[in-house]
XYZ file of C-alpha atoms in Angstrom:
586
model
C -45.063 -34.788 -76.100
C -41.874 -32.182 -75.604
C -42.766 -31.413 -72.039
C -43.264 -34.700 -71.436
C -40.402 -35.763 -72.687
C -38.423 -33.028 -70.641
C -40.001 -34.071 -67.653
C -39.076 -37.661 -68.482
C -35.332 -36.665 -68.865
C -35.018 -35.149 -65.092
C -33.371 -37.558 -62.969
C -32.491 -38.438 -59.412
C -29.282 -40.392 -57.736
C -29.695 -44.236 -56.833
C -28.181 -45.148 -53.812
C -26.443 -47.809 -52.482
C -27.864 -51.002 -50.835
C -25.473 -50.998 -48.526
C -26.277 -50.796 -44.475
C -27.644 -46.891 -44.680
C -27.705 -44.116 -41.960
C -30.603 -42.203 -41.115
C -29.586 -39.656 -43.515
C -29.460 -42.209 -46.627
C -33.412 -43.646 -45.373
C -34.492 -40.123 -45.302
C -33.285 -39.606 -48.851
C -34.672 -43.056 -50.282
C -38.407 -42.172 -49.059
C -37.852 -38.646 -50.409
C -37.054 -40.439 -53.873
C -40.054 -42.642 -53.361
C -42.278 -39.487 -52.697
C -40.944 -37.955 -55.602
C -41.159 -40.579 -58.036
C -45.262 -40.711 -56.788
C -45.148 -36.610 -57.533
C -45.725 -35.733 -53.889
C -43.356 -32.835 -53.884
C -43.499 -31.227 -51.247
C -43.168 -33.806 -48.647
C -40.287 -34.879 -51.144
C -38.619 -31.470 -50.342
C -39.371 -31.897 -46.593
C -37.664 -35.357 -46.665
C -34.744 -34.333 -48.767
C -33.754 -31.247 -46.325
C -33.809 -33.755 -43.250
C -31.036 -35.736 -44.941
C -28.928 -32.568 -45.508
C -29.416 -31.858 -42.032
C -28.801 -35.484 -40.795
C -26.154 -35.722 -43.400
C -24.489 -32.762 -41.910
C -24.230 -33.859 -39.018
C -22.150 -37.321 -39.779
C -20.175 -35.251 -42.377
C -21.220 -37.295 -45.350
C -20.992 -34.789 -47.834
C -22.242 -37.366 -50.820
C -25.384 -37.808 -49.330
C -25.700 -33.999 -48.696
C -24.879 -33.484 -52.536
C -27.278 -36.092 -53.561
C -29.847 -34.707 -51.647
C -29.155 -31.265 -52.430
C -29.768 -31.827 -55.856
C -32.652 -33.624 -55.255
C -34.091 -30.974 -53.484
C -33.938 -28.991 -56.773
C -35.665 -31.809 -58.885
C -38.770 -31.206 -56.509
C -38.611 -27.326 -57.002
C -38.339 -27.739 -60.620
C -41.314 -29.978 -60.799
C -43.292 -27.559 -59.069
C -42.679 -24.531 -61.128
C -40.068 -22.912 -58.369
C -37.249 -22.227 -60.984
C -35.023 -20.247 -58.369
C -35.022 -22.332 -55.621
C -34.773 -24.770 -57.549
C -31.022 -23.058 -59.740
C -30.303 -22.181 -56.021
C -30.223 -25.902 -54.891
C -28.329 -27.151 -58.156
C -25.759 -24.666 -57.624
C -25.442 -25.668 -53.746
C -25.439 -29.101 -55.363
C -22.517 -28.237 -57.612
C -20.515 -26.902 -55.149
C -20.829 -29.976 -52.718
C -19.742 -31.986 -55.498
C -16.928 -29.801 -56.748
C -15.540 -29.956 -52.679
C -15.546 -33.603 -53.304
C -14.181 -33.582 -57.339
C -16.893 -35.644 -58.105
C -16.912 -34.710 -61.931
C -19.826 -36.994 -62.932
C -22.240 -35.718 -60.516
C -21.276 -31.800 -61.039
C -21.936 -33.235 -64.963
C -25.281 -34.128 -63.738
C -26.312 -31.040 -62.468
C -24.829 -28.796 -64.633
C -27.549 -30.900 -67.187
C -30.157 -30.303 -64.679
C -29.528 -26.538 -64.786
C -29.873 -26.438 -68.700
C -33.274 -28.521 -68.458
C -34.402 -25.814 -66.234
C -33.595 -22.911 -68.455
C -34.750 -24.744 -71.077
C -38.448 -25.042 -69.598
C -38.396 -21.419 -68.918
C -37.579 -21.031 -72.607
C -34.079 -19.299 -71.912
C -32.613 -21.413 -74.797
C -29.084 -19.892 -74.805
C -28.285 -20.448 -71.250
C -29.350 -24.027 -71.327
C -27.623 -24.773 -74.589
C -24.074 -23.667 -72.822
C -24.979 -25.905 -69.252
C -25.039 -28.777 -71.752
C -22.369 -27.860 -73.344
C -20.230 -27.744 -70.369
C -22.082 -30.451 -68.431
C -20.859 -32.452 -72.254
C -17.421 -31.460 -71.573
C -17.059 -32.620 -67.981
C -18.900 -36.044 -69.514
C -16.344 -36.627 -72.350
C -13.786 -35.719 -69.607
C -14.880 -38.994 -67.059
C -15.909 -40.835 -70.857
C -19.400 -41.509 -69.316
C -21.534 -42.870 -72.505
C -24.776 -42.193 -70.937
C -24.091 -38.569 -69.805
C -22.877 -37.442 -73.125
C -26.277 -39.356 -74.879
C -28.582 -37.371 -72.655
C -26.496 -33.935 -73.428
C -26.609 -34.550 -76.578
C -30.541 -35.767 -76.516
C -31.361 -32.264 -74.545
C -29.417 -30.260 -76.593
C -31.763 -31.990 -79.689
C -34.583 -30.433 -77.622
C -33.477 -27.140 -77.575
C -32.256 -26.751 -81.002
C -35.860 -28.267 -82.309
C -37.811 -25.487 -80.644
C -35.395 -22.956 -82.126
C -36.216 -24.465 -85.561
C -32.632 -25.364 -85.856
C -33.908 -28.434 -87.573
C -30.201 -29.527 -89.322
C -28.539 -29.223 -85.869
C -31.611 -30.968 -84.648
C -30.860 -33.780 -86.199
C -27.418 -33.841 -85.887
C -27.239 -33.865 -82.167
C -30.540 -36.631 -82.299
C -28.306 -39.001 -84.087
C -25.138 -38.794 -82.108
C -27.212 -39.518 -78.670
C -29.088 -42.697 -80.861
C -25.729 -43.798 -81.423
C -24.500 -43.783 -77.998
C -27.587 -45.146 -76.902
C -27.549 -47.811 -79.389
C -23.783 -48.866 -78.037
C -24.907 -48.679 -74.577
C -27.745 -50.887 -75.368
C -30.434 -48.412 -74.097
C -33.514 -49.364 -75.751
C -35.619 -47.802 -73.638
C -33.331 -44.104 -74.413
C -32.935 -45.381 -78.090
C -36.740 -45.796 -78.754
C -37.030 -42.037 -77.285
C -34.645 -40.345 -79.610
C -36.584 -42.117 -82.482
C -39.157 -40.808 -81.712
C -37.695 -37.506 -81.660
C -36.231 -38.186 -84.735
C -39.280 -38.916 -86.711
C -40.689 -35.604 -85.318
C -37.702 -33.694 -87.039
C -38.284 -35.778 -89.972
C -42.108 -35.039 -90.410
C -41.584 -31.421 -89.762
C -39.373 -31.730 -92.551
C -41.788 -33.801 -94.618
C -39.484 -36.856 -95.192
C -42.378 -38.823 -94.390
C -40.710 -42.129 -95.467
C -38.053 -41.408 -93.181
C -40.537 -40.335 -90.313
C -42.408 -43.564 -91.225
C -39.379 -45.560 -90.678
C -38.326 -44.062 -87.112
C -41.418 -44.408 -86.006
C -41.561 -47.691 -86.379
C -38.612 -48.282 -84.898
C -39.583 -46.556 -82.076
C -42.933 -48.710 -81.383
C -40.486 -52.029 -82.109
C -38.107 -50.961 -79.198
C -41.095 -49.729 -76.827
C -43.166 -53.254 -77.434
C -39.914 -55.125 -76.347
C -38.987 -52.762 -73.335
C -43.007 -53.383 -72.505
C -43.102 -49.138 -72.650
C -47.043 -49.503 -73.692
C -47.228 -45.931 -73.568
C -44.452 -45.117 -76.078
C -46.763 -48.122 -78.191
C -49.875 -45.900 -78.368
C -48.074 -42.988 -78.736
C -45.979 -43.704 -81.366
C -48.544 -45.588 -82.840
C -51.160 -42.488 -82.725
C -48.253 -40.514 -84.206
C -47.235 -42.846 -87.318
C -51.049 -43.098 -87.983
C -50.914 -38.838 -88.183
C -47.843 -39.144 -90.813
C -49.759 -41.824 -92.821
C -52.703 -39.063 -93.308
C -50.072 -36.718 -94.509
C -49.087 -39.226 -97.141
C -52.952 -40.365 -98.432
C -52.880 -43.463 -97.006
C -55.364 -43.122 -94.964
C -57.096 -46.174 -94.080
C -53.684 -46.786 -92.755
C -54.046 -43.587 -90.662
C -57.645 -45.056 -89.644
C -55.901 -48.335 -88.647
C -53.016 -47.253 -86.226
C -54.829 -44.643 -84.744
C -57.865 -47.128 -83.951
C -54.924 -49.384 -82.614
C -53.214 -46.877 -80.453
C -56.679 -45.780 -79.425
C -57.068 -49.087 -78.048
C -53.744 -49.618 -76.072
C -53.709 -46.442 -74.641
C -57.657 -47.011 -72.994
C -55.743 -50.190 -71.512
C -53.076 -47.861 -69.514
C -55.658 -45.456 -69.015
C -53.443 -42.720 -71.228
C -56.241 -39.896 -71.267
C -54.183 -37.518 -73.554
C -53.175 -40.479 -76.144
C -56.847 -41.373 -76.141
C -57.996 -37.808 -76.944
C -55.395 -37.407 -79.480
C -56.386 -40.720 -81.110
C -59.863 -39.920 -81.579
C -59.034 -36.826 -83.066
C -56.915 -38.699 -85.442
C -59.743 -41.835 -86.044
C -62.355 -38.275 -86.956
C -59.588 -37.019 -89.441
C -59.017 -40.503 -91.397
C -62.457 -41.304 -91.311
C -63.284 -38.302 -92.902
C -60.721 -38.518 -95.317
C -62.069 -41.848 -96.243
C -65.662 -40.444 -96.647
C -67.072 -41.990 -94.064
C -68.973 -38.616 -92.458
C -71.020 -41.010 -89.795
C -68.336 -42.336 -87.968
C -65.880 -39.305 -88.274
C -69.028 -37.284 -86.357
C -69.459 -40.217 -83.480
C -65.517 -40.204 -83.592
C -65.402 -36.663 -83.320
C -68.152 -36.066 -79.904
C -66.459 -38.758 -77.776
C -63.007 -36.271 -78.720
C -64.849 -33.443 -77.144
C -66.352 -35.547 -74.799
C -62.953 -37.028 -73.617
C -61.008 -33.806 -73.687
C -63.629 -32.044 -71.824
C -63.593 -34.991 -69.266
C -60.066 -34.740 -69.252
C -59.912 -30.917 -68.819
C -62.473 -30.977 -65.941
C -59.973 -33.429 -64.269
C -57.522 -30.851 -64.725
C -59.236 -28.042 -63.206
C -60.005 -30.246 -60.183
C -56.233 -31.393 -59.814
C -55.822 -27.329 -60.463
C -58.167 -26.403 -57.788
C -55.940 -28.833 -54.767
C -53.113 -27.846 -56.067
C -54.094 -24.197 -55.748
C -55.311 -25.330 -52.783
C -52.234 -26.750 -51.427
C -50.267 -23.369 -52.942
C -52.252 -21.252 -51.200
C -52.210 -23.297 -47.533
C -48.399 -23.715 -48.149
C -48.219 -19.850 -48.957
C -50.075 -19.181 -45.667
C -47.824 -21.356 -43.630
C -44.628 -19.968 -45.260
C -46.056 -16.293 -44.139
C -46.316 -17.377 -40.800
C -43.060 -18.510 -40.742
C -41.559 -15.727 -42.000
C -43.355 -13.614 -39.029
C -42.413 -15.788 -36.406
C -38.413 -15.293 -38.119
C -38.955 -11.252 -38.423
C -40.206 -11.384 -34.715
C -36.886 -13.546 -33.944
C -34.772 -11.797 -35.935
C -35.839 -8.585 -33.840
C -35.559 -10.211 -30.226
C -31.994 -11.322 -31.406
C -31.013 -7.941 -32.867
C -32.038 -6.205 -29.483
C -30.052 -9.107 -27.716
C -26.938 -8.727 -29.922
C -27.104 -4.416 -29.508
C -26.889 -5.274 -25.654
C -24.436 -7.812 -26.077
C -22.436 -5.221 -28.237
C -23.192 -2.245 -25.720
C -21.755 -5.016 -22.856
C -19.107 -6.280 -24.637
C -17.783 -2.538 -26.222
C -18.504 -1.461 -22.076
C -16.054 -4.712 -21.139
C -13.741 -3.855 -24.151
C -13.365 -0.633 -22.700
C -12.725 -1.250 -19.690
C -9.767 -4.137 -20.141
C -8.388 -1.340 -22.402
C -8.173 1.225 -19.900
C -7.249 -1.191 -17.359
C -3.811 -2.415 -19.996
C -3.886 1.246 -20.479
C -3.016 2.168 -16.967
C -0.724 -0.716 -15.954
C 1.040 -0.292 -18.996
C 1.625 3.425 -18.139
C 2.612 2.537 -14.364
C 5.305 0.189 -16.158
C 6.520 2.538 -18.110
C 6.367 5.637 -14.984
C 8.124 2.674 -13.239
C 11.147 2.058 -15.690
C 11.444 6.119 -16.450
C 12.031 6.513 -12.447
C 14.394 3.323 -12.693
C 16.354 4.716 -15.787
C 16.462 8.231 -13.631
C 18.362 6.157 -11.068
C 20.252 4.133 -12.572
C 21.523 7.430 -14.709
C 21.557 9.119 -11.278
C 23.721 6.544 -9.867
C 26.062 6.166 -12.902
C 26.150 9.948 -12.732
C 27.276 9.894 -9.214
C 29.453 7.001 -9.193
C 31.497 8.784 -12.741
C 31.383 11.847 -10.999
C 32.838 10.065 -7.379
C 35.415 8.031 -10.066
C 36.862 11.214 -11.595
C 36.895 12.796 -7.654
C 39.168 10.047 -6.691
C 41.428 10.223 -9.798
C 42.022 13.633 -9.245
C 42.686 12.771 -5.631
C 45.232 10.173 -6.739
C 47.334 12.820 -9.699
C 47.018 14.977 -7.021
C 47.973 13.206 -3.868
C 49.958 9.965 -5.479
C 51.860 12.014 -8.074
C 53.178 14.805 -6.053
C 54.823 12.251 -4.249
C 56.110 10.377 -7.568
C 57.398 13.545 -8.983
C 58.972 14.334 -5.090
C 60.810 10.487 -5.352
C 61.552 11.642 -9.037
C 63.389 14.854 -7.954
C 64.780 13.640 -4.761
C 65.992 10.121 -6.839
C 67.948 12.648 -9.495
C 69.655 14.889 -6.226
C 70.904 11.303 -4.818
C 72.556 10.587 -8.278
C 74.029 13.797 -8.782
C 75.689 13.702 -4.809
C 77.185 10.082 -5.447
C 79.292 9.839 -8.385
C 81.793 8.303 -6.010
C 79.267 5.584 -4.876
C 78.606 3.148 -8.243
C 76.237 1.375 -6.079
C 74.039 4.230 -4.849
C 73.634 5.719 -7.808
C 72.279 2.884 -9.833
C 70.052 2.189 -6.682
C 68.818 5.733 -7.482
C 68.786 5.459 -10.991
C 66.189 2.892 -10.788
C 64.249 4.144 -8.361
C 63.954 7.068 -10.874
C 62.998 4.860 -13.336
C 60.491 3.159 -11.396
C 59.230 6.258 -10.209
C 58.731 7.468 -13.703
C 56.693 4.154 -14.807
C 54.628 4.870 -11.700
C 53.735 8.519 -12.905
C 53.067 7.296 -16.827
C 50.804 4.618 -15.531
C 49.152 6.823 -13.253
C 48.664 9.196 -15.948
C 46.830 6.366 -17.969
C 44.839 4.898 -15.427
C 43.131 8.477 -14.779
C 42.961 9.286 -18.541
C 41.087 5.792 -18.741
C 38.942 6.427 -15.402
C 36.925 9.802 -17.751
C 34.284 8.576 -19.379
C 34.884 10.957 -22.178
C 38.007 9.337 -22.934
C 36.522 5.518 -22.980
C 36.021 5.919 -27.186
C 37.004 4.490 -30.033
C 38.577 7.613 -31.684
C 40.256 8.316 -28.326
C 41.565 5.041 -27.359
C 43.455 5.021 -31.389
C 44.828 8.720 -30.513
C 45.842 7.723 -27.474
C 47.689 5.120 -29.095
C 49.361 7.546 -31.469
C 49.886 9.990 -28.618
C 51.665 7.294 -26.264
C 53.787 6.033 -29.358
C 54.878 9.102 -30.705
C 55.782 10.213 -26.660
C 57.510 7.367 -25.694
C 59.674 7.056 -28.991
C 60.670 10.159 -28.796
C 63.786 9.401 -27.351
C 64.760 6.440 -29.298
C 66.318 6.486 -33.035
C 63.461 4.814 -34.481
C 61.447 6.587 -37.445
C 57.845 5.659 -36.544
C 55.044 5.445 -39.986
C 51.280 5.530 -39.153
C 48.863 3.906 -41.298
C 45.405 5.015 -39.411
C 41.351 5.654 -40.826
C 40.393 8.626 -40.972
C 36.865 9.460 -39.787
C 36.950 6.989 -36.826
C 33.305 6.827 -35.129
C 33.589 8.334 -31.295
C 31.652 4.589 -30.002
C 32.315 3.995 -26.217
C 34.030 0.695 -25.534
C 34.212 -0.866 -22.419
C 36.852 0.334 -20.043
C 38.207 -3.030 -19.962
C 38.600 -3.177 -23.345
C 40.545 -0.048 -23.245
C 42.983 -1.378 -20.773
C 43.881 -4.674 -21.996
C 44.551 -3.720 -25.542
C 46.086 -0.419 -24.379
C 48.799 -2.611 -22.035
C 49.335 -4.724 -24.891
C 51.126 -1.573 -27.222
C 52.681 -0.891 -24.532
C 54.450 -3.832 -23.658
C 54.912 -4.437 -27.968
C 56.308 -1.128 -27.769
C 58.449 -2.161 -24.990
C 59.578 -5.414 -26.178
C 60.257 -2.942 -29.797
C 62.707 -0.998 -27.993
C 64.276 -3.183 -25.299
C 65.081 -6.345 -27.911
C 64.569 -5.679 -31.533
C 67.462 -2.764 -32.667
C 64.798 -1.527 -34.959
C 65.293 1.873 -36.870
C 61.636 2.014 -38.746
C 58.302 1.281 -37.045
C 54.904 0.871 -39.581
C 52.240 1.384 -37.255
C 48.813 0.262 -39.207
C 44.862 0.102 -38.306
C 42.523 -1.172 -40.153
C 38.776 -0.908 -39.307
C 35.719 -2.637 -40.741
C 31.742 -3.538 -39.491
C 33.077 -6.310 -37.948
C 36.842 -6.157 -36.147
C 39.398 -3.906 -35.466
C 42.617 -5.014 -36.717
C 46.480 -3.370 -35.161
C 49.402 -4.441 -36.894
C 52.995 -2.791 -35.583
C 55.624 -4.132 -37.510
C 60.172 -3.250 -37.012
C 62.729 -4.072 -39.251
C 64.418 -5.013 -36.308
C 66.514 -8.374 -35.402
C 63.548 -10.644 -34.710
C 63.541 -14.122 -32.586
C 62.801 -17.064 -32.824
C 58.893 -17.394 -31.548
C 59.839 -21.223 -30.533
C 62.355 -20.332 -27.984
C 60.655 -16.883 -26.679
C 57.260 -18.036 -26.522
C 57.783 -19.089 -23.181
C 58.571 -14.859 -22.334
C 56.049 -13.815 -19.468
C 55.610 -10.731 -21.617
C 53.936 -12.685 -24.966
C 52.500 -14.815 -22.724
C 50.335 -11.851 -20.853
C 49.897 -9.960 -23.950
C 48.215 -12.720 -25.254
C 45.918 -13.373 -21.641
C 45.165 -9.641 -22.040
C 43.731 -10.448 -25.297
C 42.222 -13.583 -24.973
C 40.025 -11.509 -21.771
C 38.580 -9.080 -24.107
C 37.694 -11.414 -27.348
C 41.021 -10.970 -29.763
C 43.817 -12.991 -30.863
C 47.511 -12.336 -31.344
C 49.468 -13.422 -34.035
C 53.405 -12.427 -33.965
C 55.592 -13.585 -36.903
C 59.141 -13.134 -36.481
C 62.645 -13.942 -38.327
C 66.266 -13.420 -37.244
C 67.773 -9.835 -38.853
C 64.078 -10.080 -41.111
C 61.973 -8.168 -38.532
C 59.123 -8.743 -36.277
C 55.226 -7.897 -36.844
C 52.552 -8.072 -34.471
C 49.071 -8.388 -35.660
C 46.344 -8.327 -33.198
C 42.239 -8.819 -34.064
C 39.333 -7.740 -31.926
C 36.046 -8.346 -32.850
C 34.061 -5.035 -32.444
C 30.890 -6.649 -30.491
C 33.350 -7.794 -27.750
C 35.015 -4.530 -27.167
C 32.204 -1.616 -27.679
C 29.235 -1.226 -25.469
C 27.119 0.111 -28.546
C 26.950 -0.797 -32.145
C 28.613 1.315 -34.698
């Protein structure tokens, strides 16, 4: 009665009965060949749908069937195909957080160990497939946990635990109005009970149990239950009562044909009778038990024999299958070691090819960078010719003009007019000769640095004030990087100390000078501040001279700022960001 009642507990899905696809019809007549206990057409039905199901991307009806597909295996003793298919079924579900059917087949999983008598793993896939149930509060699911889990425990002996998990799924089953279910676990019960031998209490369930199956119409739970009581009753003494049921559920059960209730009847009718004396009748009741069960067992040699039968053709078929794969397997291997052989040969090939152009890119820019260097080269080189040419050439003749200017001055102390006429063409000539002298210090590349352009600075401040009663204080870094900057850069901001400078010495009356730069990542910052007179920036801002220091500026990037008070001094503060001024990063 357990293994039928384990059998009875394995389920399948109902479907919908909505408009279906080809995938959903597949799985219906798989369910129908199932529920007749054709197998393995079952299993050939159910793997269409997956396929079919596949296709449309209905991954329900690939779950479903999935599972499905394990039932089958299960029924026909394949116990690892079939945990293979429950787990693909689990993981179809889980993709889809369908908690109630990953429930399901968790259950399934733990019937399956449980047949294969593996009583520890199936007790903890009911327990969790009982978690994820009292998770989604599904009545039904928890009942048949709790039912299977009764199972399990019985055939462990476990008899208190038994019972305990037996009455929890009759109560569920009871409030979910399952008579069918609650007529079951009666029956279970009264088995516990009997083993126990409460017999009054096994009476009692059992009788239950054959009042639920009589109105469900289960007339096989009838004669079984009824065969059963009659076995308690013998246990107690009573047995003409014994005599009676089991004559009764003898009777029902040759109306539904129930071979094993009928055999297990008679042997009960030969016990009671016995019991009661009656030696005559126990004998005849006793040779049509032998008679039935060996009827019965022939039967089940035959079905033994086909299914053997069918094993062994199946078996056959599933070799030749796997031969025709191997031989497949082997003409694809020697296709995919060509297609690698082609493919590494192509691979090759495209890498030498990117090999050599990038190499000819890279020969090409080398030979540009050699001329371009080659050309800078020359055209520094032809740069530093000509300003040679020019100190050479141009500034004899200054320094001639110079010297020639001064003999004119000294000859014509009578003449006011000549000799300022020379004085200024002194003057000029000098100007000349400094700016000359700047321009070709500016023209080396060696000179066009950072450090430089700031000693230059120094140098041309110190030189030029030399003259002048002005006490000049430097405020400089120390450590200044020797970074190119453009020559442009160098120009513009070199004009502009000079004309400051200028302005300083020309305008202001100044005695002190704070000369002060400050250098960061970012900027350079020049600030030359006198303690001279000052103006008024309103009414000199018009000046050509702050108006092309601050164009010079403005070309490379910076910004002047010039704050300035009557008798409070004057202080010039100029800002250059570095990125606009060098031609490499610090």
């Amino acid at each position: 009665m357990k293994q039928l009642y384990c059998f009875y507990l394995l389920f399948f899905f109902a479907f919908s009965s909505f408009a279906q696809t080809d995938a959903e019809t597949l799985l219906n007549q798989g369910v129908e060949l199932y529920s007749q206990g054709n197998y393995q057409q079952a299993i050939v039905l159910f793997k269409k749908a997956v396929a079919n199901s596949d296709k449309e991307k209905d991954k329900i009806i690939i779950g479903k069937a999935t599972n499905n597909i394990a039932n089958s295996y299960s029924q026909i003793g394949k116990s690892e195909l079939a945990l293979q298919y429950y787990l693909k079924a689990i993981d179809q579900f889980d993709e889809l957080k369908d908690t109630f059917n990953i429930a399901k087949s968790t259950k399934n999983i733990g019937a399956l160990y449980s047949e294969q008598k593996e009583f520890d793993k199936a007790l903890s896939h009911y327990q969790t497939a009982l978690t994820l149930a009292q998770k989604i509060n599904d009545l039904a699911l928890l009942a048949d946990c709790y039912n299977n889990m009764g199972v399990v425990y019985e055939q462990q002996d476990k008899l208190d635990q038994t019972i305990e998990v037996y009455t929890k799924a009759l109560d569920l089953y009871r409030e979910l109005k399952s008579e069918e279910r609650e007529s079951m676990v009666l029956n279970n019960l009264a088995i516990v009970w009997k083993n126990l031998n409460d017999y009054p209490k096994a009476i009692a369930y059992y009788n239950q149990a054959i009042s639920l199956s009589e109105k469900v119409g289960d007339q096989f739970m009838v004669a079984a239950n009824q065969n059963n009581l009659g076995n308690v009753y013998i246990l107690t003494g009573d047995y003409q009562k014994s005599f009676d049921l089991c004559l009764l559920a003898n009777t029902n059960a040759k109306k539904i044909d129930a071979k094993e209730i009928i055999i297990e009847s008679y042997d009960g009718l030969a016990n009671a009778s016995e019991k009661l004396k009656k030696y005559q009748e126990a004998l005849q009741y006793r040779k049509l038990y032998q008679e039935e069960k060996d009827s019965y067992i022939n039967v089940q040699r035959s079905e033994q024999l086909v299914s053997m039968q069918v094993k062994y053709e199946t078996a056959q078929k599933e070799a030749e299958i796997k031969i025709k794969n191997l031989e497949l397997k082997e003409k694809q291997l020697q296709i995919n070691k060509q297609n690698y052989w082609i493919f590494s040969i192509l691979l090759f090939l495209v890498v030498g090819i990117l090999f050599f152009f990038n190499w000819k890119a890279k020969q090409k820019l080398k030979n540009q960078l050699i001329k371009d260097t080659a050309i800078r080269e020359t055209e520094e080189q032809e740069r530093i010719r000509i300003a040679k040419d020019i100190h050479d050439d141009l500034g004899s003749g200054l320094s001639k003009i110079k010297f020639l200017s001064e003999i004119i001055h000294q000859k014509t102390t009578t003449q006011p007019d000549v000799q300022t006429s020379s004085e200024a063409v002194k003057e000029t000539a000098n100007k000349m000769i400094e700016n000359m002298r700047d321009l070709i210090w500016a023209l080396n590349p060696e000179n066009t640095t950072l450090a430089n352009l700031i000693a230059r600075m120094r140098e041309y401040t110190t030189d030029y004030l030399e003259d002048y009663p002005m006490e000049v204080h430097y405020d400089f870094p120390e450590n200044i990087p020797q970074t190119a900057i453009s020559k442009e850069s160098h120009r513009e901001l070199f004009m502009v100390i000079k004309e400051s400078l200028n302005n300083i010495v020309k305008h202001s009356n100044a005695t002190r000078i704070h000369f002060s730069i400050r250098l960061d990542a970012k900027q350079i910052r020049i600030t030359i501040k006198d303690n001279g007179q000052g103006f008024s920036t309103e009414t000199k801002s018009s000046g050509n001279g702050l108006r092309n220091m601050q164009s010079r500026l403005t070309q490379i990037g910076g910004k002047i700022n010039i704050e300035s008070n009557t008798n409070q001094g004057t202080s010039i503060d100029l800002v250059l960001p570095l990125s606009k001024i060098l031609t490499r990063k610090l």
